[in-house]
Coordinates of C-alpha atoms in Angstrom, one line a residue:
Chain R
M203 CA -62.0 37.3 29.0
T204 CA -59.2 34.7 29.0
G205 CA -61.7 31.9 28.7
M206 CA -63.2 33.7 25.7
A207 CA -59.7 34.2 24.2
A208 CA -58.9 30.5 24.6
L209 CA -62.2 29.5 23.0
Q210 CA -61.5 31.9 20.1
Q211 CA -58.2 30.3 19.5
A212 CA -59.7 26.9 19.5
G213 CA -62.4 27.6 17.0
H214 CA -63.4 29.2 13.7
L215 CA -66.8 29.7 15.2
T216 CA -66.9 30.5 18.9
V217 CA -70.0 30.9 21.1
A218 CA -69.1 32.0 24.6
G219 CA -71.6 32.0 27.4
A220 CA -74.6 32.8 25.2
S221 CA -78.0 33.2 27.0
K222 CA -81.3 34.0 25.5
R223 CA -84.6 34.4 27.2
F224 CA -88.1 34.6 25.6
G225 CA -90.4 35.9 28.3
A226 CA -90.1 33.5 31.2
A227 CA -88.4 30.8 29.2
L228 CA -84.6 30.5 29.3
V229 CA -84.0 29.2 25.8
L230 CA -80.2 29.4 25.8
D231 CA -78.5 28.9 29.2
D232 CA -74.9 30.2 29.3
L233 CA -74.0 28.0 26.3
S234 CA -70.4 27.8 24.9
L235 CA -69.3 26.0 21.7
A236 CA -66.2 26.1 19.6
V237 CA -66.2 24.7 16.0
A238 CA -63.0 24.2 14.0
K239 CA -62.5 25.4 10.5
G240 CA -64.0 23.0 8.0
E241 CA -65.8 21.0 10.6
F242 CA -69.4 19.8 10.4
V243 CA -71.2 20.1 13.7
S244 CA -74.8 19.1 14.4
L245 CA -76.9 20.7 17.0
L246 CA -79.2 17.7 18.0
G247 CA -82.1 17.9 20.4
P248 CA -85.8 17.8 20.7
S249 CA -87.9 20.8 19.7
G250 CA -87.6 23.5 22.3
C251 CA -84.1 22.6 23.4
G252 CA -82.7 25.9 21.9
K253 CA -81.0 24.6 18.8
T254 CA -82.8 26.8 16.4
T255 CA -82.4 29.8 18.7
L256 CA -78.7 29.2 18.8
L257 CA -78.6 29.0 15.0
R258 CA -80.5 32.3 14.6
C259 CA -78.1 34.0 17.1
I260 CA -75.2 32.8 15.0
A261 CA -76.9 34.1 11.8
G262 CA -77.6 37.4 13.4
L263 CA -81.4 37.0 13.2
L264 CA -81.6 37.1 17.0
R265 CA -79.3 38.8 19.5
P266 CA -78.3 36.8 22.6
D267 CA -79.1 38.6 25.9
A268 CA -75.6 37.7 27.1
G269 CA -72.4 36.2 25.8
H270 CA -70.3 36.6 22.7
I271 CA -70.2 35.0 19.2
S272 CA -67.2 35.3 17.0
V273 CA -66.2 34.0 13.6
A274 CA -62.6 33.7 12.5
G275 CA -61.5 35.6 15.5
R276 CA -63.8 38.6 14.9
D277 CA -66.5 39.3 17.5
I278 CA -69.8 39.5 15.6
T279 CA -72.2 39.5 18.5
T280 CA -73.7 42.9 17.6
L281 CA -73.2 42.8 13.9
P282 CA -76.5 42.8 12.0
A283 CA -77.3 39.7 9.9
H284 CA -76.7 41.3 6.5
R285 CA -73.1 42.2 7.4
R286 CA -72.1 38.8 8.9
N287 CA -71.5 36.8 5.7
V288 CA -73.0 33.7 7.3
G289 CA -74.9 31.5 4.8
V290 CA -78.2 29.9 5.9
V291 CA -80.2 27.1 4.4
F292 CA -83.7 27.4 5.9
Q293 CA -86.0 24.6 6.9
N294 CA -88.4 25.1 4.0
Y295 CA -85.6 26.7 1.9
A296 CA -87.3 30.1 1.8
L297 CA -86.6 30.4 -1.9
F298 CA -87.9 33.5 -3.6
P299 CA -91.0 32.4 -5.7
H300 CA -90.9 35.6 -7.8
L301 CA -87.5 34.8 -9.1
T302 CA -86.0 32.0 -11.3
V303 CA -83.4 29.5 -10.1
A304 CA -80.6 31.6 -11.4
E305 CA -82.0 34.8 -10.1
N306 CA -82.4 33.2 -6.6
I307 CA -78.7 32.3 -6.7
A308 CA -77.7 35.7 -7.9
F309 CA -79.7 37.5 -5.2
G310 CA -77.0 37.6 -2.6
L311 CA -74.4 38.7 -5.1
R312 CA -76.6 41.6 -6.3
A313 CA -77.4 42.6 -2.7
Q314 CA -73.7 42.8 -2.0
G315 CA -73.1 44.9 -5.1
V316 CA -71.2 42.4 -7.1
S317 CA -71.1 43.6 -10.8
K318 CA -73.1 41.7 -13.4
S319 CA -70.0 40.6 -15.3
E320 CA -68.5 39.1 -12.2
S321 CA -71.7 37.6 -10.8
A322 CA -72.7 35.7 -14.0
P323 CA -69.8 33.2 -14.0
R324 CA -70.2 32.8 -10.2
V325 CA -73.8 31.9 -10.6
A326 CA -73.0 29.5 -13.4
E327 CA -70.3 27.9 -11.2
A328 CA -72.8 27.5 -8.3
L329 CA -75.4 26.0 -10.6
A330 CA -72.8 23.5 -11.9
L331 CA -71.8 22.7 -8.3
V332 CA -75.3 21.6 -7.4
R333 CA -76.0 20.1 -10.8
M334 CA -78.8 22.5 -11.6
T335 CA -77.4 24.2 -14.7
E336 CA -80.2 22.9 -17.0
H337 CA -82.8 24.3 -14.6
A338 CA -81.3 27.8 -14.4
G339 CA -84.3 29.6 -16.1
K340 CA -87.1 27.7 -14.3
P341 CA -89.2 29.3 -11.6
V342 CA -88.3 27.7 -8.3
T343 CA -92.0 26.7 -7.8
A344 CA -91.5 24.2 -10.6
L345 CA -88.7 22.3 -8.8
S346 CA -88.9 19.1 -6.7
G347 CA -88.0 19.1 -3.0
G348 CA -84.5 17.8 -3.6
Q349 CA -83.9 20.4 -6.4
Q350 CA -85.2 23.2 -4.2
Q351 CA -82.7 22.2 -1.5
R352 CA -79.8 22.3 -4.0
V353 CA -80.9 25.8 -5.1
A354 CA -81.0 26.9 -1.4
V355 CA -77.5 25.5 -0.8
A356 CA -76.2 27.2 -4.0
R357 CA -77.8 30.5 -3.1
A358 CA -76.1 30.4 0.3
L359 CA -72.7 29.2 -0.9
V360 CA -72.4 31.6 -3.9
V361 CA -71.6 34.6 -1.7
R362 CA -68.7 32.6 -0.2
P363 CA -69.8 32.7 3.4
S364 CA -67.4 32.1 6.2
L365 CA -69.8 29.7 7.8
L366 CA -72.9 27.7 6.6
L367 CA -75.9 27.1 8.9
L368 CA -78.5 24.5 7.9
D369 CA -81.8 24.5 9.8
E370 CA -83.3 21.0 9.5
P371 CA -82.4 20.9 5.8
F372 CA -83.8 17.5 5.2
S373 CA -87.0 17.6 7.0
A374 CA -89.1 18.6 3.9
L375 CA -87.8 15.5 2.0
D376 CA -89.2 12.0 2.0
R377 CA -87.1 9.3 3.6
K378 CA -85.5 7.8 0.6
L379 CA -84.5 11.2 -0.9
R380 CA -83.4 12.4 2.5
E381 CA -80.8 9.6 2.8
T382 CA -79.4 10.3 -0.7
M383 CA -79.3 14.1 0.0
Q384 CA -77.6 13.7 3.3
V385 CA -74.6 11.9 1.7
E386 CA -74.7 14.2 -1.3
L387 CA -74.7 17.4 0.8
K388 CA -72.0 16.2 3.1
H389 CA -69.8 15.4 0.2
L390 CA -70.5 18.7 -1.5
L391 CA -69.8 20.8 1.6
R392 CA -66.6 18.8 2.2
E393 CA -65.5 19.6 -1.3
V394 CA -66.2 23.3 -0.8
G395 CA -64.3 23.1 2.5
I396 CA -66.8 25.2 4.4
T397 CA -67.5 25.1 8.2
A398 CA -71.1 24.0 8.6
I399 CA -73.6 23.8 11.5
F400 CA -76.6 21.5 11.1
V401 CA -79.7 21.8 13.2
T402 CA -81.6 18.6 13.5
H403 CA -83.9 16.6 15.8
D404 CA -83.1 13.4 13.8
Q405 CA -80.3 11.5 15.5
E406 CA -79.7 9.2 12.5
E407 CA -79.2 12.3 10.3
A408 CA -76.8 13.8 12.9
L409 CA -74.8 10.6 13.0
V410 CA -74.6 10.5 9.1
V411 CA -73.6 14.2 8.4
S412 CA -71.5 15.3 11.4
D413 CA -67.9 15.3 12.4
R414 CA -69.1 16.2 15.9
I415 CA -72.6 16.3 17.4
A416 CA -73.7 18.7 20.2
V417 CA -76.6 17.1 22.0
M418 CA -78.7 19.9 23.4
N419 CA -81.0 19.9 26.4
A420 CA -82.9 22.8 27.9
G421 CA -80.6 25.5 26.4
R422 CA -77.4 23.8 27.2
I423 CA -75.0 21.4 25.4
E424 CA -75.3 18.0 27.2
Q425 CA -72.4 16.5 25.3
L426 CA -70.3 17.5 22.3
A427 CA -68.5 14.6 20.8
D428 CA -67.8 12.7 17.5
P429 CA -70.6 10.3 16.6
A430 CA -68.8 7.1 17.7
T431 CA -68.0 8.5 21.1
L432 CA -71.5 9.9 21.5
Y433 CA -73.0 6.5 20.7
G434 CA -70.5 4.4 22.5
R435 CA -69.8 6.6 25.5
P436 CA -72.8 8.8 26.1
A437 CA -72.2 11.3 28.9
S438 CA -75.6 11.0 30.4
L439 CA -78.9 9.1 30.4
Y440 CA -80.4 11.9 28.3
V441 CA -77.8 11.4 25.6
L442 CA -78.1 7.6 25.8
D443 CA -81.8 8.0 25.3
F444 CA -81.7 10.6 22.5
V445 CA -79.0 8.9 20.4
G446 CA -79.7 5.2 19.5
Q447 CA -81.5 2.5 21.5
S448 CA -80.4 0.5 24.5
T449 CA -81.3 -2.0 27.1
R450 CA -81.6 -0.4 30.5
L451 CA -81.8 -1.8 34.0
A452 CA -82.1 0.0 37.3
G453 CA -79.9 -1.3 40.1
Q454 CA -77.7 -0.5 43.1
V455 CA -74.0 -0.6 43.3
T456 CA -72.9 -3.4 45.7
E457 CA -69.2 -3.2 45.2
A458 CA -66.7 -0.8 43.7
A459 CA -63.0 -1.6 43.3
G460 CA -60.3 -0.7 40.8
G461 CA -62.7 1.1 38.5
M462 CA -65.0 -1.9 38.3
L463 CA -68.5 -1.9 39.7
A464 CA -70.8 -4.7 40.7
V465 CA -74.4 -3.7 40.3
Q466 CA -77.4 -5.7 41.6
T467 CA -80.3 -5.5 39.2
A468 CA -83.7 -7.1 39.3
L469 CA -82.4 -9.7 36.9
G470 CA -79.2 -10.4 38.7
P471 CA -75.7 -9.0 39.2
V472 CA -74.0 -7.1 36.4
R473 CA -70.4 -5.9 36.3
A474 CA -69.3 -2.7 34.5
P475 CA -66.5 -0.1 34.5
G476 CA -67.4 3.1 36.4
Q477 CA -66.8 5.3 39.4
F478 CA -69.7 5.1 41.9
A479 CA -69.8 4.6 45.7
P480 CA -71.3 1.4 47.0
G481 CA -75.0 1.9 47.6
S482 CA -75.5 4.4 44.8
R483 CA -78.7 4.0 42.7
V484 CA -77.7 3.6 39.1
V485 CA -79.0 2.6 35.7
V486 CA -76.9 0.1 33.7
A487 CA -77.3 0.2 29.9
V488 CA -76.0 -1.7 26.9
R489 CA -76.4 -1.0 23.2
P490 CA -78.6 -3.4 21.2
E491 CA -75.8 -4.7 19.0
A492 CA -73.5 -5.4 22.0
V493 CA -75.8 -8.1 23.2
V494 CA -75.7 -11.7 22.1
L495 CA -78.0 -14.6 22.9
G496 CA -76.4 -17.3 25.0
E497 CA -73.5 -17.2 27.4
A498 CA -70.6 -15.9 25.4
A499 CA -69.8 -12.8 27.6
E500 CA -69.3 -12.0 31.2
N501 CA -72.6 -10.3 32.0
R502 CA -75.7 -12.5 31.6
I503 CA -79.3 -11.9 32.3
A504 CA -82.5 -13.8 31.7
A505 CA -85.4 -12.2 29.9
R506 CA -88.5 -13.0 27.9
V507 CA -89.1 -11.8 24.3
R508 CA -92.2 -9.6 24.0
E509 CA -92.0 -8.8 20.3
V510 CA -89.8 -9.4 17.3
S511 CA -89.2 -6.7 14.6
F512 CA -87.7 -7.7 11.3
L513 CA -85.7 -4.7 9.9
G514 CA -84.2 -6.3 6.8
S515 CA -80.5 -6.3 7.5
R516 CA -81.1 -7.0 11.2
T517 CA -83.7 -8.2 13.6
Q518 CA -84.7 -6.5 16.9
L519 CA -86.0 -8.3 20.0
H520 CA -88.1 -6.2 22.4
L521 CA -87.8 -7.7 25.8
D522 CA -90.1 -8.0 28.8
L523 CA -88.2 -6.7 31.7
P524 CA -89.5 -6.9 35.3
E525 CA -90.5 -3.2 35.9
E526 CA -91.8 -0.6 33.5
G527 CA -90.2 2.8 33.4
E528 CA -86.4 2.5 33.9
D529 CA -86.2 -1.0 32.6
R530 CA -86.5 -1.5 28.9
G531 CA -84.8 -3.8 26.6
V532 CA -83.9 -3.8 22.9
V533 CA -81.5 -6.4 21.4
E534 CA -80.4 -6.3 17.9
L535 CA -79.3 -9.5 16.1
P536 CA -77.9 -10.0 12.6
R537 CA -80.5 -12.7 12.2
L538 CA -83.2 -14.3 14.3
P539 CA -82.1 -17.7 15.7
E540 CA -84.3 -20.8 15.1
G541 CA -87.1 -21.1 17.6
I542 CA -87.1 -17.6 19.0
G543 CA -90.4 -15.7 19.0
P544 CA -92.7 -13.7 21.2
G545 CA -92.8 -15.4 24.6
S546 CA -89.4 -17.2 24.3
A547 CA -87.2 -17.2 27.3
V548 CA -83.7 -16.1 26.4
T549 CA -80.4 -15.4 28.1
L550 CA -78.6 -12.2 27.1
A551 CA -74.9 -11.9 27.3
F552 CA -72.8 -8.8 27.0
R553 CA -69.2 -7.8 27.8
E554 CA -68.4 -5.8 30.9
A555 CA -66.5 -3.3 28.7
D556 CA -69.7 -2.6 26.7
T557 CA -71.8 -2.0 29.9
M558 CA -72.4 1.6 30.8
V559 CA -73.4 3.0 34.2
F560 CA -75.3 6.2 34.8
P561 CA -76.6 7.8 38.0
A562 CA -80.3 7.0 38.4
P563 CA -82.5 10.0 37.5
Chain P
M57 CA -134.5 16.7 -10.2
E58 CA -130.8 17.6 -10.4
R59 CA -131.3 18.8 -14.0
L60 CA -134.2 21.0 -13.0
G61 CA -132.3 22.5 -10.0
L62 CA -129.3 23.2 -12.2
G63 CA -131.6 24.8 -14.8
I64 CA -133.1 27.1 -12.2
A65 CA -129.6 28.1 -11.0
W66 CA -128.5 28.7 -14.6
T67 CA -131.5 31.0 -15.3
A68 CA -130.9 32.9 -12.1
L69 CA -127.3 33.4 -13.1
V70 CA -128.2 34.7 -16.5
L71 CA -130.9 37.1 -15.1
V72 CA -128.5 38.5 -12.4
I73 CA -125.8 39.1 -15.0
L74 CA -128.2 40.9 -17.2
F75 CA -129.5 42.9 -14.2
L76 CA -125.9 43.8 -13.3
L77 CA -124.7 44.7 -16.8
L78 CA -127.6 46.2 -18.6
P79 CA -127.8 49.5 -16.8
I80 CA -124.1 50.0 -17.4
V81 CA -124.3 49.0 -21.0
V82 CA -127.3 51.3 -21.7
V83 CA -125.3 54.4 -20.5
I84 CA -122.8 54.0 -23.3
P85 CA -125.1 54.4 -26.4
V86 CA -127.1 57.1 -24.6
S87 CA -123.9 59.2 -24.2
F88 CA -123.7 59.4 -28.0
T89 CA -127.3 60.6 -28.5
E90 CA -128.4 63.7 -30.4
A91 CA -131.4 64.2 -28.1
T92 CA -131.2 66.6 -25.2
V93 CA -132.7 64.1 -22.8
F94 CA -131.7 60.8 -21.1
R95 CA -133.6 58.3 -23.3
F96 CA -133.0 54.8 -24.6
P97 CA -132.7 54.0 -27.5
P98 CA -130.6 57.0 -28.4
E99 CA -131.5 59.2 -31.4
G100 CA -128.8 59.8 -34.0
F101 CA -125.1 60.0 -33.2
S102 CA -123.1 63.0 -31.9
L103 CA -120.2 63.7 -29.6
Q104 CA -121.8 67.0 -28.4
W105 CA -122.2 65.7 -24.8
Y106 CA -118.5 64.8 -24.6
A107 CA -117.7 68.3 -25.9
K108 CA -120.0 69.7 -23.3
I109 CA -118.1 68.1 -20.4
R110 CA -115.4 70.8 -20.8
N111 CA -118.0 73.6 -20.6
V112 CA -119.9 72.5 -17.6
D113 CA -118.8 74.6 -14.7
G114 CA -116.6 72.7 -12.2
L115 CA -117.0 69.3 -13.7
L116 CA -113.4 68.9 -14.9
G117 CA -112.1 70.5 -11.7
A118 CA -114.1 68.1 -9.6
L119 CA -112.8 65.1 -11.7
W120 CA -109.2 66.3 -11.2
L121 CA -109.8 66.9 -7.4
S122 CA -111.4 63.4 -7.0
A123 CA -108.6 61.7 -8.9
R124 CA -105.9 63.5 -6.8
I125 CA -107.6 62.8 -3.5
A126 CA -108.2 59.2 -4.5
A127 CA -104.6 58.7 -5.6
L128 CA -103.0 60.4 -2.6
A129 CA -105.3 58.6 -0.1
T130 CA -104.6 55.3 -1.7
A131 CA -100.9 55.8 -1.7
L132 CA -100.9 56.9 2.0
S133 CA -103.1 53.9 2.9
L134 CA -100.8 51.5 1.1
L135 CA -97.7 52.8 2.9
L136 CA -99.3 53.1 6.4
G137 CA -101.6 50.0 5.9
T138 CA -98.7 47.8 4.9
L139 CA -96.6 48.9 7.9
C140 CA -99.6 48.3 10.2
A141 CA -100.2 44.9 8.6
I142 CA -96.6 43.8 9.1
A143 CA -96.8 44.9 12.8
L144 CA -100.0 43.0 13.2
V145 CA -98.7 39.8 11.5
R146 CA -95.1 39.8 12.9
G147 CA -94.9 42.2 15.8
A148 CA -96.5 40.1 18.5
V149 CA -98.9 43.0 19.1
P150 CA -101.1 42.3 22.1
G151 CA -104.7 42.0 21.0
A152 CA -103.7 41.7 17.3
A153 CA -106.9 40.0 16.4
A154 CA -109.1 42.7 17.9
I155 CA -107.0 45.5 16.4
T156 CA -107.2 43.8 13.0
T157 CA -111.0 43.7 13.2
F158 CA -111.0 47.4 14.2
M159 CA -108.7 48.4 11.3
V160 CA -111.1 46.9 8.8
S161 CA -114.3 48.0 10.6
P162 CA -114.9 51.3 8.7
L163 CA -116.0 49.0 5.9
M164 CA -119.0 48.0 8.0
L165 CA -119.8 51.5 9.3
P166 CA -122.4 53.6 7.5
G167 CA -120.6 56.3 5.5
L168 CA -123.0 58.9 7.0
V169 CA -121.8 58.1 10.5
L170 CA -118.2 58.3 9.4
G171 CA -118.9 61.6 7.6
I172 CA -120.5 63.3 10.6
A173 CA -117.8 62.0 13.0
L174 CA -115.0 63.2 10.7
L175 CA -116.6 66.6 10.3
Q176 CA -116.9 66.9 14.1
A177 CA -113.3 65.8 14.5
A178 CA -112.0 68.3 11.9
R179 CA -113.9 71.1 13.6
E180 CA -112.6 70.1 17.1
V181 CA -109.0 70.3 16.0
G182 CA -109.6 73.4 14.0
L183 CA -109.1 71.9 10.5
R184 CA -111.1 74.3 8.3
D185 CA -109.4 73.5 5.0
A186 CA -111.7 71.3 2.9
W187 CA -108.9 69.8 0.8
W188 CA -107.0 68.5 3.8
S189 CA -110.0 67.2 5.6
L190 CA -111.1 65.4 2.4
L191 CA -107.7 63.8 2.1
L192 CA -107.6 62.6 5.7
A193 CA -111.2 61.4 5.5
H194 CA -110.4 59.4 2.3
V195 CA -107.4 57.8 4.0
V196 CA -109.9 56.6 6.6
I197 CA -112.1 55.3 3.8
T198 CA -109.4 53.6 1.8
M199 CA -107.4 52.1 4.7
P200 CA -109.7 49.1 5.4
F201 CA -109.6 48.0 1.7
V202 CA -105.8 48.1 1.7
M203 CA -105.6 46.5 5.2
R204 CA -107.9 43.7 4.2
T205 CA -106.0 42.6 1.0
V206 CA -102.5 43.3 2.4
L207 CA -103.3 41.3 5.6
G208 CA -104.6 38.5 3.3
S209 CA -101.4 38.4 1.3
L210 CA -99.1 38.7 4.4
S211 CA -100.7 35.7 6.0
L212 CA -99.7 33.6 3.0
F213 CA -96.2 35.1 3.0
D214 CA -93.3 33.1 4.4
F215 CA -91.3 35.6 6.5
A216 CA -88.3 33.2 6.4
M217 CA -87.8 34.7 2.9
V218 CA -87.0 38.0 4.6
D219 CA -84.6 36.3 6.9
A220 CA -83.0 34.6 3.9
A221 CA -82.6 38.0 2.1
R222 CA -81.0 39.4 5.3
T223 CA -78.4 36.7 5.6
L224 CA -77.7 37.3 1.9
G225 CA -76.7 40.9 2.5
C226 CA -79.9 43.0 2.6
S227 CA -80.7 45.2 5.5
Y228 CA -84.2 44.7 7.0
P229 CA -85.9 47.5 5.0
V230 CA -84.1 46.5 1.8
A231 CA -85.2 42.8 2.4
L232 CA -88.8 43.9 2.8
W233 CA -88.6 45.9 -0.5
R234 CA -86.9 43.3 -2.5
V235 CA -88.6 40.2 -1.2
L236 CA -91.9 41.1 0.5
V237 CA -93.1 43.7 -1.8
P238 CA -92.8 41.7 -5.1
N239 CA -94.5 38.7 -3.4
I240 CA -97.5 40.6 -2.1
L241 CA -97.8 42.8 -5.2
P242 CA -101.1 41.2 -6.2
G243 CA -102.5 42.2 -2.8
F244 CA -101.2 45.7 -3.2
V245 CA -102.7 46.1 -6.6
S246 CA -106.1 44.8 -5.8
G247 CA -106.2 46.6 -2.5
A248 CA -105.1 49.8 -4.3
L249 CA -107.8 49.3 -7.0
F250 CA -110.6 48.9 -4.5
A251 CA -109.3 51.7 -2.3
F252 CA -109.1 54.1 -5.3
I253 CA -112.6 53.3 -6.5
A254 CA -114.0 53.6 -2.9
S255 CA -112.4 57.0 -2.6
F256 CA -113.2 58.1 -6.1
D257 CA -117.0 57.5 -5.9
N258 CA -117.5 58.2 -2.2
Y259 CA -120.5 60.4 -1.6
P260 CA -121.7 60.1 2.0
V261 CA -118.5 61.0 3.7
S262 CA -117.3 63.7 1.3
M263 CA -120.7 65.4 1.5
F264 CA -120.0 66.7 4.9
L265 CA -116.5 67.9 4.2
V266 CA -116.7 69.7 0.8
D267 CA -117.0 73.5 0.5
V268 CA -118.1 75.7 -2.4
R269 CA -114.8 75.7 -4.2
T270 CA -113.7 72.1 -3.3
K271 CA -116.3 69.6 -4.6
T272 CA -115.5 66.0 -5.5
L273 CA -116.9 64.4 -8.7
P274 CA -119.8 62.4 -7.2
I275 CA -121.1 65.6 -5.4
Q276 CA -120.6 67.8 -8.5
L277 CA -122.4 65.2 -10.7
L278 CA -125.4 65.0 -8.4
N279 CA -125.5 68.8 -8.2
Y280 CA -125.5 69.0 -12.0
L281 CA -128.2 66.3 -12.3
E282 CA -130.5 68.4 -10.1
I283 CA -129.9 71.5 -12.3
S284 CA -129.8 70.1 -15.9
P285 CA -130.4 66.4 -16.3
D286 CA -128.9 66.0 -19.8
P287 CA -126.8 63.2 -21.3
T288 CA -123.5 64.9 -20.3
L289 CA -123.7 62.6 -17.2
A290 CA -123.9 59.6 -19.6
A291 CA -120.8 60.9 -21.3
V292 CA -118.9 61.3 -18.0
S293 CA -120.0 57.8 -17.0
T294 CA -118.9 56.3 -20.2
G295 CA -115.5 57.9 -19.8
L296 CA -115.2 56.4 -16.3
I297 CA -116.2 53.0 -17.6
G298 CA -113.5 53.2 -20.2
L299 CA -111.0 54.3 -17.6
T300 CA -111.9 51.3 -15.3
V301 CA -111.6 48.8 -18.2
L302 CA -108.2 50.4 -19.0
V303 CA -107.0 50.0 -15.4
L304 CA -108.2 46.4 -15.2
I305 CA -106.3 45.6 -18.4
L306 CA -103.2 47.2 -17.0
C307 CA -103.6 45.2 -13.7
D308 CA -104.0 42.0 -15.7
R309 CA -100.7 42.8 -17.6
L310 CA -99.0 43.6 -14.3
V311 CA -99.9 40.8 -12.0
G312 CA -102.8 38.9 -13.6
L313 CA -106.4 39.2 -12.6
R314 CA -106.5 35.6 -11.5
R315 CA -103.8 36.2 -8.9
M316 CA -105.7 39.4 -7.8
A317 CA -109.0 37.7 -7.5
S318 CA -107.5 34.9 -5.4
I319 CA -106.7 37.4 -2.7

């Protein structure tokens, strides 16, 4: 239990060795996680990776088969959902259609036996917090998606939960509104000072809202890091793949000395920092914006442009690389140089320090 | 051609509505007749047949019995049927689809078959009391109506709302009561209405289970018709029509007939 105690000290929310099985499928696999007070952590992964199951275990809507969950030093593993005081914003908000906006927000206070005279000002305060005061008397079915989300957040926050869980809170909104609400919600939660866990499959969303991101894969956390580290130093090919884009080349280590590797790829030698034995099969990767056209960096490879995508503030080149599968190439440039188009031969240059090496899958 | 087709459809609609409504409407004036026979148009105006309801042996008793049986059977079906429906929709019951079909199947079974089977079953387990066998039989009669509408409302209900209520401080049963029940109320009300009517005017099943002292209204009415076919029956019918209209108005006030009809 010393490991558990150490985790508990580290975090406001602590998950220690949680496992959950649905029939034959192991959905959570001995997963541990510690979240500090006031921190925003995203659980990021594809559907079926266990992120929603983990969220439901923390909320008390599911009980893990093994492991412990504690909040603020108190073990809540066996505590039923209604006594945990953990707020949840559900994917489609799960507002109560038979109640008005104000009644939805007051629901939790009433359930917890807060008197009318005390609950009225708290509901008013929550309405003001999410700028919904003028809609207090409306039925929730008359609200737009963004307004429904605000009501769901207010309803969860008004009971002063020790933790707020958000299950894909932006997935029901269209793209433009989603971007606005992401920033708005992050700001709001920061102001309230609450610890929050977001579940999402959208890596951009995770990068925007989180202090740290836990990339999940098959019931485990593949990497838990701040967005910049996750993007710049992914711990595995899986994380590299799931967060952002990259140019990737399969190769073999030919030389390893002083923390630097020489890797022979189909497009020539590449040098990168890393620890591999000579002869290892590896994948070298570089982020799109770390690549320039020309010869202005140590690593250089020749490639052919397959397609050009104009994205407004930047332009992406998709490259033809010798082999399909492991090899793929995306380069991002602030603007498209004169004379470059589909079929152009280009030289890509990138710094050794920006080059990442992973064991070949 | 389109006009002609629509014209035919219109005519059919009017005729069918007349056919459905006329017999019911005719009963009302007949109940106020001075004549001693069932004849339209009625002669004169009197309330004598309404006064006579009280004097016909066993009629008020049968009305009271039918009302009690129908109300109790409906209430039991609502409670049990809702629990069964939740289990079928949420409980990952193996063969849920087949069980669902089975639970609403008495609707398709001839009442006679059901009546004989229930009589047999009551005999087998030694249940001789007519009142209790009637009540149990009427739970069987009403259950499919309740199941059908409650299952319909549950399939439209988002159970994340129950989870939301739980995380806000409601235990599971309280969450069901405060979130599920209000949202499937239209289904409850229309299911209960159909169930009550099905029980109240059931003849073929009850026929096998009544005894001399315990007779339901439809059976008592038919007995009376055989002995003295006078307009008392029209008076009883008019009273029932009035009651039905009253219940429909109440339902409309409570949940809205539109919401009920949509289930």
